[in-house]
Tab-separated table of C-alpha atoms (C1' of nucleotides) in Angstrom:
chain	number	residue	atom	x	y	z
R	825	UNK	CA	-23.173	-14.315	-10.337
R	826	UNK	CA	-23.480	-11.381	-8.112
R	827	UNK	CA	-23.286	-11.999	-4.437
R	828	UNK	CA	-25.119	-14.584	-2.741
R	829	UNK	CA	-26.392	-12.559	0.234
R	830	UNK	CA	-27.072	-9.326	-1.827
R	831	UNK	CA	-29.995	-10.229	-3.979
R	832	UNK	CA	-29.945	-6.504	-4.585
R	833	UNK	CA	-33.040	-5.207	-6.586
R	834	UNK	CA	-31.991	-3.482	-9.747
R	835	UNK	CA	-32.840	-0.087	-9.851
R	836	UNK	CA	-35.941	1.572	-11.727
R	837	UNK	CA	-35.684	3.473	-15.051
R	838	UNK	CA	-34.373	6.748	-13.543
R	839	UNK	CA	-32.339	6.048	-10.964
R	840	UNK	CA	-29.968	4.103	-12.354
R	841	UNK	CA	-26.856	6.805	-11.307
R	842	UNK	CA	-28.025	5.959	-7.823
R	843	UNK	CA	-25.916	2.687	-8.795
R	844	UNK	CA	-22.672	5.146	-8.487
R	845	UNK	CA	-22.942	5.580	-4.998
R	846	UNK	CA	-23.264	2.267	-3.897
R	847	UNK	CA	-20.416	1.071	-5.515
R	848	UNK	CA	-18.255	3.801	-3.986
R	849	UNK	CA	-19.493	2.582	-0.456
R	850	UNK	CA	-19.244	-0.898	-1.651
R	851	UNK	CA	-15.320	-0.365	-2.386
R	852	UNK	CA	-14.651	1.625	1.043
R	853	UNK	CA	-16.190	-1.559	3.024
R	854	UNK	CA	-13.630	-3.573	1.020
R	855	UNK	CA	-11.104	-1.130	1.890
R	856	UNK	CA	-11.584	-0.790	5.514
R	857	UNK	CA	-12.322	-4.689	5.912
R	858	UNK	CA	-9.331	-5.723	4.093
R	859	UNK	CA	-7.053	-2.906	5.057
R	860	UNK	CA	-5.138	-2.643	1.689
R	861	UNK	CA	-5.707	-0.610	-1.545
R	862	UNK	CA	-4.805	-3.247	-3.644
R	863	UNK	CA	-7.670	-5.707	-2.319
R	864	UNK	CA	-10.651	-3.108	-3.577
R	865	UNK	CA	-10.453	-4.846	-7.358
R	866	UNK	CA	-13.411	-4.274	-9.669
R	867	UNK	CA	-14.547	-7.592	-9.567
R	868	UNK	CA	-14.516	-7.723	-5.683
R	869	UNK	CA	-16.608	-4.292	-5.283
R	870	UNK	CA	-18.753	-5.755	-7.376
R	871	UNK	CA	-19.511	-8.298	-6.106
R	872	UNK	CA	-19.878	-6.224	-2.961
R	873	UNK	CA	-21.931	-3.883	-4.466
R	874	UNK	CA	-24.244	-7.211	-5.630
R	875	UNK	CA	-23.645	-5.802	-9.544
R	876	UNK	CA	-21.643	-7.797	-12.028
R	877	UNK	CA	-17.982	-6.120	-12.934
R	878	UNK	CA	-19.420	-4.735	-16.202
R	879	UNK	CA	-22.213	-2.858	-15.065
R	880	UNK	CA	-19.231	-0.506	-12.873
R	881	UNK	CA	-18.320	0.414	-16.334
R	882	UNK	CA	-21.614	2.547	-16.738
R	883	UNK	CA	-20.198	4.574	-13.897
R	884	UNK	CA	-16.465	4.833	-13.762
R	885	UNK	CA	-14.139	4.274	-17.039
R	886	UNK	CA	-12.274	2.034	-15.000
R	887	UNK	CA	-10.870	1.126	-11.843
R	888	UNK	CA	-8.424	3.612	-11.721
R	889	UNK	CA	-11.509	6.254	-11.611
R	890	UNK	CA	-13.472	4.084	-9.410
R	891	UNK	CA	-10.726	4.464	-6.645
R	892	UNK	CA	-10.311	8.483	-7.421
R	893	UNK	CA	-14.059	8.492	-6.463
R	894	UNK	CA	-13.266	6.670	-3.322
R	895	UNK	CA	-10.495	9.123	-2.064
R	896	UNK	CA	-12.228	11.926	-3.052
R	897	UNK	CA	-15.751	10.899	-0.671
R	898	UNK	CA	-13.068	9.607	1.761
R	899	UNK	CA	-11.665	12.972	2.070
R	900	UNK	CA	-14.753	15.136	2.038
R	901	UNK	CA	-16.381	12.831	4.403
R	902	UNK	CA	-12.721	13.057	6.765
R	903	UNK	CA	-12.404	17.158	7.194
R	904	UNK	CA	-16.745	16.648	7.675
R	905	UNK	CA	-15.447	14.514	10.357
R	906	UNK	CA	-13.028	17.094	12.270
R	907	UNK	CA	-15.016	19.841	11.571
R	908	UNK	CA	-18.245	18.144	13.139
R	909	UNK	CA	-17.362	18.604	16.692
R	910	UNK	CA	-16.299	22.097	16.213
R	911	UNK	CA	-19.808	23.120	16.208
R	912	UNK	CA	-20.857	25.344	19.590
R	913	UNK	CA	-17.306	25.124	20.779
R	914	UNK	CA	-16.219	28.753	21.130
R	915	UNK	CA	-13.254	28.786	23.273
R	916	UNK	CA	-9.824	28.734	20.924
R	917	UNK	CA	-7.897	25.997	23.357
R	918	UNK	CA	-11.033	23.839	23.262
R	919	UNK	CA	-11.718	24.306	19.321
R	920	UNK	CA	-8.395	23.126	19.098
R	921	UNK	CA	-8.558	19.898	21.174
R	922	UNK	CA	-11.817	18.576	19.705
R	923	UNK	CA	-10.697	19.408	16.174
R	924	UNK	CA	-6.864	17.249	17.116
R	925	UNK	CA	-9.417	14.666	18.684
R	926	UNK	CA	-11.200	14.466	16.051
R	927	UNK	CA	-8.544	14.096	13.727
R	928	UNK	CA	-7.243	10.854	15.463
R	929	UNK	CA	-10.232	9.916	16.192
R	930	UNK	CA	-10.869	9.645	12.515
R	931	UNK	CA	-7.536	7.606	11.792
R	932	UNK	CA	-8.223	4.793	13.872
R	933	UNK	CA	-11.675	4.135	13.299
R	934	UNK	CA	-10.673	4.197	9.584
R	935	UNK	CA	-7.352	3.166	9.739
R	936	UNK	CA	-7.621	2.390	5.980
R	937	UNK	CA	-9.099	4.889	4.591
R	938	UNK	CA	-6.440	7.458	6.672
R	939	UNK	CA	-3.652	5.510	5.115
R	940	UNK	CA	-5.054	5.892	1.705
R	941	UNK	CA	-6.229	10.303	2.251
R	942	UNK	CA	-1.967	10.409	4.069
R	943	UNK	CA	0.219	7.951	2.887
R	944	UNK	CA	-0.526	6.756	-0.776
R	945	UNK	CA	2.665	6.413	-3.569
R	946	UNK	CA	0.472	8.124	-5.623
R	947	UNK	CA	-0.965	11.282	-4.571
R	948	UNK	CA	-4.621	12.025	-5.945
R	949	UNK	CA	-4.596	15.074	-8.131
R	950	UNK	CA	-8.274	15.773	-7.358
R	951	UNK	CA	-9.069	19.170	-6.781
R	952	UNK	CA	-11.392	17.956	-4.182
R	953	UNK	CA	-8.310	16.652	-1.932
R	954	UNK	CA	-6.020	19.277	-2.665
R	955	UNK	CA	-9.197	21.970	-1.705
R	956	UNK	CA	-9.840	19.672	1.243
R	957	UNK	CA	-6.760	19.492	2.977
R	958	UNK	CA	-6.103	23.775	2.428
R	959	UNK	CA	-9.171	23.990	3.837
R	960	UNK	CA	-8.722	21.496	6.806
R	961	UNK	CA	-5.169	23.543	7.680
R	962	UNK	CA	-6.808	26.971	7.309
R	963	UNK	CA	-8.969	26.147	10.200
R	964	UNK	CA	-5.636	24.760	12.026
R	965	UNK	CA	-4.099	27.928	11.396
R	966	UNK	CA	-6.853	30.213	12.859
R	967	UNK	CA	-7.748	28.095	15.724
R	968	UNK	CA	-3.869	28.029	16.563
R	969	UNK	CA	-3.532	32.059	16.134
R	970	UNK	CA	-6.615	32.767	17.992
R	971	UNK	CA	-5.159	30.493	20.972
R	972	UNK	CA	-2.635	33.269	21.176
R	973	UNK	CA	0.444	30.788	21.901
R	974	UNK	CA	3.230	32.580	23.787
R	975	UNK	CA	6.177	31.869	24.504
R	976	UNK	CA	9.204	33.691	25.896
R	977	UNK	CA	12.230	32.878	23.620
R	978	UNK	CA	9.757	32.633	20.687
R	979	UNK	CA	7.995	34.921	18.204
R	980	UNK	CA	4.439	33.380	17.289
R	981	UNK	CA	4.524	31.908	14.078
R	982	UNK	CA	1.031	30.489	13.514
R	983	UNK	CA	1.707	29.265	9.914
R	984	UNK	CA	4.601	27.419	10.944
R	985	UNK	CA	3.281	26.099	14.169
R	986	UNK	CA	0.257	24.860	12.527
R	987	UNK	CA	2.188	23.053	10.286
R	988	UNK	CA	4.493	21.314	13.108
R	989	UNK	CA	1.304	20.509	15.048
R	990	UNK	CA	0.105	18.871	12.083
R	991	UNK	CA	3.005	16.875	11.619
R	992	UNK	CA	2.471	15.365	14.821
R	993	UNK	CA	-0.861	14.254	14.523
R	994	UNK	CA	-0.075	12.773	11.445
R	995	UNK	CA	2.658	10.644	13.314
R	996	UNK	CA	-0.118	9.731	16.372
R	997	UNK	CA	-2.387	9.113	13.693
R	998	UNK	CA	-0.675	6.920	11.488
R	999	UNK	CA	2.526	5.365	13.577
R	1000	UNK	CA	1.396	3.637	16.589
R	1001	UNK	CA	-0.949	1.479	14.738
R	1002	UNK	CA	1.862	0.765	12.415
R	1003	UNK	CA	4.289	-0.296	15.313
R	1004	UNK	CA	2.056	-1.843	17.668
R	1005	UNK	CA	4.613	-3.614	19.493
R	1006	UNK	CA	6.103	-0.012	20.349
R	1007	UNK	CA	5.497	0.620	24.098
R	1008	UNK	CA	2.965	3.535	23.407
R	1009	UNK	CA	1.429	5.648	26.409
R	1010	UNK	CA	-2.302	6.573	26.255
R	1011	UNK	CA	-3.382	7.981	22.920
R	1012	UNK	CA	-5.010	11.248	25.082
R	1013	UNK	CA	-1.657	11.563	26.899
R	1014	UNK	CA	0.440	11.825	24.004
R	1015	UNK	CA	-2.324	13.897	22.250
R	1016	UNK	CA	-1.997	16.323	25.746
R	1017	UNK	CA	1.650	16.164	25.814
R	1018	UNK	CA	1.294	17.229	22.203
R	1019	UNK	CA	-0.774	19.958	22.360
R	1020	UNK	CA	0.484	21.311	25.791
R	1021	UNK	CA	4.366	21.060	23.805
R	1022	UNK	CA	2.854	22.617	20.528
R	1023	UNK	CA	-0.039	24.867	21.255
R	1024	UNK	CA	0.669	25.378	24.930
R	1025	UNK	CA	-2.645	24.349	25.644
R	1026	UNK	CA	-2.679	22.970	29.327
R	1027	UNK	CA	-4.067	19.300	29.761
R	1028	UNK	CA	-7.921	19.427	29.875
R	1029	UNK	CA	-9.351	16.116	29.868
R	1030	UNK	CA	-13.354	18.001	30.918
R	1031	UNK	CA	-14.008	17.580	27.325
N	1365	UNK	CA	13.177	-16.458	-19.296
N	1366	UNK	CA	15.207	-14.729	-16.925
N	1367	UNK	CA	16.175	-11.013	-17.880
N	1368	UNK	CA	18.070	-10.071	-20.889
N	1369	UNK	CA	19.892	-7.803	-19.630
N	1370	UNK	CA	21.253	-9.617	-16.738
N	1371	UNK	CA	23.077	-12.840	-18.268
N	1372	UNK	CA	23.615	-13.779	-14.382
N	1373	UNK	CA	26.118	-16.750	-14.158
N	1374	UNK	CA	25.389	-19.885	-11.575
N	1375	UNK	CA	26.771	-19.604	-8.518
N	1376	UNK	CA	29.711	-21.672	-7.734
N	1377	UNK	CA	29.409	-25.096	-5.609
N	1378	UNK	CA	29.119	-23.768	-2.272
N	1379	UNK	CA	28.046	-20.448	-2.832
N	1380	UNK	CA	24.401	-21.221	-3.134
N	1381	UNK	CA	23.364	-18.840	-0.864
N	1382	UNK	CA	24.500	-16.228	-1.792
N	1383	UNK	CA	21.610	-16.172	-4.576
N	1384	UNK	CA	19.462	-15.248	-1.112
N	1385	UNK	CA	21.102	-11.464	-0.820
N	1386	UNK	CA	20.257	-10.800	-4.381
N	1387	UNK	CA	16.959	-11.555	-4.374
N	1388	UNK	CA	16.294	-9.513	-1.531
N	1389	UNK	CA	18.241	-6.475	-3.147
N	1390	UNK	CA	16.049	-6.876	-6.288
N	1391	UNK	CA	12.906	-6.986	-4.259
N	1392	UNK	CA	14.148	-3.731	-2.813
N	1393	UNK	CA	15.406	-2.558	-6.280
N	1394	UNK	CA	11.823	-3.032	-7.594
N	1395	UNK	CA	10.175	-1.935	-4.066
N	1396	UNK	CA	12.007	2.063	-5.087
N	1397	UNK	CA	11.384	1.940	-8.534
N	1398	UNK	CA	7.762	0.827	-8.738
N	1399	UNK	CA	6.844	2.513	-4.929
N	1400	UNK	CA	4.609	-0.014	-3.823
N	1401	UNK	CA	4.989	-3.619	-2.244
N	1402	UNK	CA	2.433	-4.973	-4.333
N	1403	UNK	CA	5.077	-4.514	-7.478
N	1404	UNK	CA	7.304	-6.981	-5.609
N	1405	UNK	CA	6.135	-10.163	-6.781
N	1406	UNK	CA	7.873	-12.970	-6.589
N	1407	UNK	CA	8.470	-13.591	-10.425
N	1408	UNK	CA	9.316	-10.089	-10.420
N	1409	UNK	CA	12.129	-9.898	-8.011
N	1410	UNK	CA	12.924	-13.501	-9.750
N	1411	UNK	CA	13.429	-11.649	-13.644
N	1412	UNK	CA	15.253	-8.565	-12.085
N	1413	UNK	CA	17.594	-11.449	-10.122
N	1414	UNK	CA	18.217	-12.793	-13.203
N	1415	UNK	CA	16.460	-16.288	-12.389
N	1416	UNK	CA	13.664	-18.120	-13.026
N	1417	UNK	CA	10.685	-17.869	-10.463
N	1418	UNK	CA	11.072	-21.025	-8.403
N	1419	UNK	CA	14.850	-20.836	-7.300
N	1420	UNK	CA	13.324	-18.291	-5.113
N	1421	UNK	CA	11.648	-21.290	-3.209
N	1422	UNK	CA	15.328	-22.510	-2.403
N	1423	UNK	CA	16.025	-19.544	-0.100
N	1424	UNK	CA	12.546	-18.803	0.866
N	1425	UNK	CA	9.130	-20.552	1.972
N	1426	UNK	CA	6.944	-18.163	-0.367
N	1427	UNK	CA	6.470	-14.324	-1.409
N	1428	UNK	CA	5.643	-13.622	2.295
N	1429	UNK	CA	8.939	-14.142	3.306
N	1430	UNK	CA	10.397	-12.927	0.661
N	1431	UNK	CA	9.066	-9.695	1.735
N	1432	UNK	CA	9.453	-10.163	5.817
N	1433	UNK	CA	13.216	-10.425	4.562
N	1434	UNK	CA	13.112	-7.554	2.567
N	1435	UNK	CA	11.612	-6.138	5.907
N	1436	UNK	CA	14.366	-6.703	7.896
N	1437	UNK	CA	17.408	-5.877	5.949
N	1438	UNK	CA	15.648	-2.318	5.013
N	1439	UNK	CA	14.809	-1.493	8.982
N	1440	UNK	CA	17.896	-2.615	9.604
N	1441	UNK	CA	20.031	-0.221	7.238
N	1442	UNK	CA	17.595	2.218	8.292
N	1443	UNK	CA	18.917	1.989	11.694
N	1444	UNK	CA	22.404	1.705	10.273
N	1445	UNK	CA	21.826	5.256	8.285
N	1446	UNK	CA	20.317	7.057	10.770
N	1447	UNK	CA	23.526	6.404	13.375
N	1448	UNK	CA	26.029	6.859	11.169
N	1449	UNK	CA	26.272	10.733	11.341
N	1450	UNK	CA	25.963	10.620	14.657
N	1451	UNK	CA	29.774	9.294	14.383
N	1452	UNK	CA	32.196	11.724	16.631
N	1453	UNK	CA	29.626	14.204	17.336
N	1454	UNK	CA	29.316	15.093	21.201
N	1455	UNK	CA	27.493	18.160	21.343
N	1456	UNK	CA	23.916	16.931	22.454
N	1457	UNK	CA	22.396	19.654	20.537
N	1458	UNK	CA	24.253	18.375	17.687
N	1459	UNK	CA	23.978	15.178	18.420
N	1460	UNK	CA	20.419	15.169	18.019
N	1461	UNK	CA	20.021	17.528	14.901
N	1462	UNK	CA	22.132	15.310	12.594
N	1463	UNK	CA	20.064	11.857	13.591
N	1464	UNK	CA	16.868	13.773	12.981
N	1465	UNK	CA	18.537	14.933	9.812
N	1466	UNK	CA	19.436	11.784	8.504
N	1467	UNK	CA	15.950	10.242	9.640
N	1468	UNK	CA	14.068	12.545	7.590
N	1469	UNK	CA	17.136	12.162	4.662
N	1470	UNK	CA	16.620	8.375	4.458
N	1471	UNK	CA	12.787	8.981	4.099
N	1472	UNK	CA	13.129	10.925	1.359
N	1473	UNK	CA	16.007	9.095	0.048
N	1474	UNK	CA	13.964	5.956	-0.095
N	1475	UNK	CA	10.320	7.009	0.343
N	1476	UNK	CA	8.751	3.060	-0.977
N	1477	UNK	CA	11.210	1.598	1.545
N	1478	UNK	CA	10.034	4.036	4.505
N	1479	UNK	CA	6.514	3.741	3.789
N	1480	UNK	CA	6.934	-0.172	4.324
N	1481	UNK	CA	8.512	0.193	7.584
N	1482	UNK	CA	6.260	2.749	9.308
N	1483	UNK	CA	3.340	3.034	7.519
N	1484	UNK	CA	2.088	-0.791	6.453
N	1485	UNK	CA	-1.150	-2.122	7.191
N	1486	UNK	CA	0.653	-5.524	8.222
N	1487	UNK	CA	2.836	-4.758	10.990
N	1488	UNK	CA	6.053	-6.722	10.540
N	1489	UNK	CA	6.438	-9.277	13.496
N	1490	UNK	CA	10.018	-9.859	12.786
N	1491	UNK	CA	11.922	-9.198	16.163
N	1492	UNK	CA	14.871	-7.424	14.106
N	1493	UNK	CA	12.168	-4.511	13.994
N	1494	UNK	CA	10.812	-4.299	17.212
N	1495	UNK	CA	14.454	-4.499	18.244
N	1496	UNK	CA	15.768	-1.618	15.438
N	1497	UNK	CA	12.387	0.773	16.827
N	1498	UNK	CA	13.392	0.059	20.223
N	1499	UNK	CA	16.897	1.060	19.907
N	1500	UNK	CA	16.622	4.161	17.621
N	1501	UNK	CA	14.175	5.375	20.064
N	1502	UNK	CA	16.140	4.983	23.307
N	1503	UNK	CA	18.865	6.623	21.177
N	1504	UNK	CA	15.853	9.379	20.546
N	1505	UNK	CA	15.094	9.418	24.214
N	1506	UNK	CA	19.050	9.687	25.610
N	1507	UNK	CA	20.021	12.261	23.646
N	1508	UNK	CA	16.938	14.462	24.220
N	1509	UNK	CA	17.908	13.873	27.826
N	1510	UNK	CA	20.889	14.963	27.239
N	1511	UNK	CA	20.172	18.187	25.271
N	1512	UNK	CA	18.488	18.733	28.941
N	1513	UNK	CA	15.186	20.944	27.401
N	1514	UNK	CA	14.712	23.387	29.948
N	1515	UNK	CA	10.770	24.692	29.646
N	1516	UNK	CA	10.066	26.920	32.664
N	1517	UNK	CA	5.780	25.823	32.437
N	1518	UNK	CA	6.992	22.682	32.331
N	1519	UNK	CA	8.516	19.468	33.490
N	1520	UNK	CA	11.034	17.403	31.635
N	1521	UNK	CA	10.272	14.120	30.312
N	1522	UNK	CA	12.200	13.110	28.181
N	1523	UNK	CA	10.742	9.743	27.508
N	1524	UNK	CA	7.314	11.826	26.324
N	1525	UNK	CA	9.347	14.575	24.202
N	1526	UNK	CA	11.057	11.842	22.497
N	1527	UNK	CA	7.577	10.393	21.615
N	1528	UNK	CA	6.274	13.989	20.147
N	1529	UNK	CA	9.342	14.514	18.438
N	1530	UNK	CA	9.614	10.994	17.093
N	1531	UNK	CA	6.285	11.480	15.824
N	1532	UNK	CA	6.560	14.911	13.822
N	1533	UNK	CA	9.530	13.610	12.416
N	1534	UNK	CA	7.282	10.755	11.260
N	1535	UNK	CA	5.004	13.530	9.883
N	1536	UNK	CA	7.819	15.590	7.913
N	1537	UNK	CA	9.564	12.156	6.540
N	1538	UNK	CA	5.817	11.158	5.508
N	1539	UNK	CA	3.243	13.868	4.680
N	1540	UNK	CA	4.688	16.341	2.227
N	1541	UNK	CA	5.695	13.330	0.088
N	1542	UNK	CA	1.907	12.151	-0.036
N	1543	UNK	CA	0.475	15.688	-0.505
N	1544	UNK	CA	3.396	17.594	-2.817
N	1545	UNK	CA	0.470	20.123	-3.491
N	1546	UNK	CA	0.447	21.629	-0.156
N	1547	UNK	CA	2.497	24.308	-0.100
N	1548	UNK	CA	5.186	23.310	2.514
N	1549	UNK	CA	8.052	25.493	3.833
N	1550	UNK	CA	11.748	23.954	3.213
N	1551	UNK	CA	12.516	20.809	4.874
N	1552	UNK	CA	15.275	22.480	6.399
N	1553	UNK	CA	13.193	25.201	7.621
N	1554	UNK	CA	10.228	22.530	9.169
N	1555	UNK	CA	12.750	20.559	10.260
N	1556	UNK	CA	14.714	23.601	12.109
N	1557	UNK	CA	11.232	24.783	13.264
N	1558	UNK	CA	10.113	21.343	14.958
N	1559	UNK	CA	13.666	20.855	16.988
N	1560	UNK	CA	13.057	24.565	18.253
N	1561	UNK	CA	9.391	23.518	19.625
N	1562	UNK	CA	10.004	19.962	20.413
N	1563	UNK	CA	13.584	20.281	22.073
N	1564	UNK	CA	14.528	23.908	22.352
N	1565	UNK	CA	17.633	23.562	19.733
N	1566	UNK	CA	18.402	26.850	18.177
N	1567	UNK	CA	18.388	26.463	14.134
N	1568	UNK	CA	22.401	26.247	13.255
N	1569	UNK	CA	22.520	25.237	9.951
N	1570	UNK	CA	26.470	25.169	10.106
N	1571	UNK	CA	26.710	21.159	10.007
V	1243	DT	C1'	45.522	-40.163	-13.425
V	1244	DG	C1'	40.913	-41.741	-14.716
V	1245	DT	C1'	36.194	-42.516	-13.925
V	1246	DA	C1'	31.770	-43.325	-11.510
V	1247	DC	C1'	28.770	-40.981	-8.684
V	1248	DA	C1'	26.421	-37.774	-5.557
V	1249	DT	C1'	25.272	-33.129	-4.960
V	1250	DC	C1'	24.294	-28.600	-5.864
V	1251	DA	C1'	22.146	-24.590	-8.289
V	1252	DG	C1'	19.341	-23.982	-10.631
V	1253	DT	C1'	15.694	-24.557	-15.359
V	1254	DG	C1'	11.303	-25.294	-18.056
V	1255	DA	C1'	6.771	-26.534	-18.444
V	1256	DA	C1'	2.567	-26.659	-16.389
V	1257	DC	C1'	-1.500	-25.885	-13.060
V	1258	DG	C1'	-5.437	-23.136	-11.576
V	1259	DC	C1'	-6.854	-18.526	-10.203
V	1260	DG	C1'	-8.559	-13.804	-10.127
V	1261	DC	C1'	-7.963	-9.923	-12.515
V	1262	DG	C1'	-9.482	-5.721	-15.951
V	1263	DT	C1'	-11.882	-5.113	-19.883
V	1264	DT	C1'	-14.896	-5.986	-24.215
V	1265	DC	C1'	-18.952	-7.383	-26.398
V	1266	DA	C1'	-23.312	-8.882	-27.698
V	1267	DC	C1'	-27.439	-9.531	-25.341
V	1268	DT	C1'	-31.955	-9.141	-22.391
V	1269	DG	C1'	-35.830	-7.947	-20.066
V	1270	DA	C1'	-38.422	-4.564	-17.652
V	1271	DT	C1'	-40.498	0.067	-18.216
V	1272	DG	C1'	-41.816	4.450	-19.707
V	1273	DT	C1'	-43.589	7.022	-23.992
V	1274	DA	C1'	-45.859	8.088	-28.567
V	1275	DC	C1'	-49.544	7.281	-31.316
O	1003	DT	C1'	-57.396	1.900	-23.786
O	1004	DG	C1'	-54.076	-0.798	-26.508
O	1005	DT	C1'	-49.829	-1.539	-28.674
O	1006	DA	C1'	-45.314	-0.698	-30.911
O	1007	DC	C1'	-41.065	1.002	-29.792
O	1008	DA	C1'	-37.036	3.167	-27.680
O	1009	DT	C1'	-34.408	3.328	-23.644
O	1010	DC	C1'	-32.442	2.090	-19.546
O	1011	DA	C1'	-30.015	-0.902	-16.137
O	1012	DG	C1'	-27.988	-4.000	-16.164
O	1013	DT	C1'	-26.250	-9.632	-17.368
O	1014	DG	C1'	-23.302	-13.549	-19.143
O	1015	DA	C1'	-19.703	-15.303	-21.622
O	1016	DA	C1'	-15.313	-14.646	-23.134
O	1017	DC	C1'	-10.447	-12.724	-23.893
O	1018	DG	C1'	-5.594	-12.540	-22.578
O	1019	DC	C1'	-2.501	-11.694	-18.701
O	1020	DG	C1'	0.508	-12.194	-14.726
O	1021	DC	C1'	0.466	-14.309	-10.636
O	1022	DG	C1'	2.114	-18.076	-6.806
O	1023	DT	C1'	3.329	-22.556	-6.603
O	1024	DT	C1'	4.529	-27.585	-7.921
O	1025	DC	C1'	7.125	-30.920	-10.254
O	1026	DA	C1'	10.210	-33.490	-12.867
O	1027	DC	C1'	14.442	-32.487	-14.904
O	1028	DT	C1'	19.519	-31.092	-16.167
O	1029	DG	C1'	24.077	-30.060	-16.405
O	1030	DA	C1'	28.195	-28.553	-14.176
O	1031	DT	C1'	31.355	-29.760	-10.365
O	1032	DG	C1'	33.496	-31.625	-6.496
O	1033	DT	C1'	34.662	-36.259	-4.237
O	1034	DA	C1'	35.728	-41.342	-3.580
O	1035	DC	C1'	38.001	-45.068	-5.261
DNA sequence: TGTACATCAGTGAACGCGCGTTCACTGATGTAC
DNA sequence: TGTACATCAGTGAACGCGCGTTCACTGATGTAC
């Protein structure tokens, strides 16, 4: 009954949590293949995962928990993601451009798994997200205050800025794909028109 | 079978048709109470019509287009609600604070309706919203011309402004909704914040 | 004015399907004696 | 070293449900004669 291809080898007398793990990535290939929440059923990540439905049950109380598990790896593994690059990078304007890159980056290779972290009906109460995304804009925050924005008719408001700029990537992330008939420019422009409007960060495309 | 509650009576002799506009409004009835599209099933929308499942086939191929229709009406009265405000008002500055109000209103107004016109993983290919993006954005685009942002580090463009501030308005109807633990400032206040970045309006919060 | 008839706006029963979940079970494997 | 036994990592069959869709039908109503 499980999948044809799989043949998976059941796992020896210990490390049967090991089982957890692979179902999680088994239900994030189903997400990101199909696109849609509502496609990653129990019976199709098991089969995915090369398991029969009831053996998920050993792991998750149901699907409902399954898919918590999902978001919460998805987000951990996401603010890995934007943080990654930030590595070495010691100049504030650049720190800021490889962490925004990153970010989009991110949302289109897993266009999916973006829309379900940014843009679910039903927000995840997991500590893990909520802890995640403070985290991720604490970093947005700094980077942005150490860039020292100025401007003339304007007193610097980090917190606030940070919070604008965010905005925007979320729109760059998430609206272009969702209105692809929309005559966009370049994805780098608009993130350099973005960042040069919001962090007055002048277009460096060395990076 | 069909609702108790509803006790719908038959449509007259020639006003078949008319069946078609309330099945679409009770797809979009259950859309906003239930949040997601996958609620609007097609012997859904057929109890909260008051009818039995297949008179839906007289007005429509299948659930698909069902939903395409339910599409199409929304981005159209999203259109609709977004220009109405604009009604009288000449200021520029104005002008352009009351759309972006009443964008970021109807998100929040109708947050299941708005997350299936900007956010879904199907695009719709319905040429009513390719047209309705297209014209609320040259709308977008005109009036930011108008407001005539003056940066001095800078030169205008108010085709790429439009984008940046189309897409943070994307971000403030969108994110806060899908992350209500973040602590965000006011709307008001984000919303005042963004138009002073994105197109040099000073905050008046007299309209 | 009366009646046969066509049409229109639906109904009611049925189909096969995939789903989440429950339950009793099985067979390999480590452990105690 | 051999064997009984407990445990672990699952399987297989079954359940009731709501779904999309098909099909034959019905009953009210306007129209032709």
């Amino acid at each position: 009954m499980p999948g044809k291809s799989a043949q998976r080898v059941r796992n020896p007398r210990g490390r049967g949590p090991r089982l957890r793990e692979e179902i999680v990535a088994a239900a994030r290939r189903i997400l990101e293949r199909s696109g849609v929440e509502d496609a990653v059923t129990l019976r199709a990540t098991a089969r995915e995962a090369g398991v029969t439905a009831p053996a998920i049950y050993a792991h998750f109380p149901g699907r409902t928990e399954m898919i918590e598990a999902v978001i919460g790896t998805a987000f951990a593994e996401f603010v890995a993601a934007v943080r990654e690059p930030l590595q070495g990078v010691e100049e504030p304007a650049q720190r800021l451009r490889a962490g925004c890159r990153a970010y989009i980056h991110y949302a289109h290779e897993h266009p999916a798994t973006y829309r379900i972290l940014f843009t679910r009906h039903q927000p995840s109460a997991l500590p893990v997200v909520a802890g995640a995304a403070a985290e991720f804009f604490q970093d947005l925050v700094d980077t942005l205050a150490q860039c020292g924005v100025q401007d003339d008719a304007h007193v610097p408001d980090p917190q606030s800025d940070a919070i604008v700029l965010w905005l925007a990537l979320h729109g760059l992330a998430a609206l272009p794909p969702a209105h692809p008939r929309f005559p966009w420019p370049e994805q780098e422009d608009l993130l350099d028109h973005l960042l040069e409007r919001l962090a007055d960060i002048d277009p460096d495309r060395s990076l």
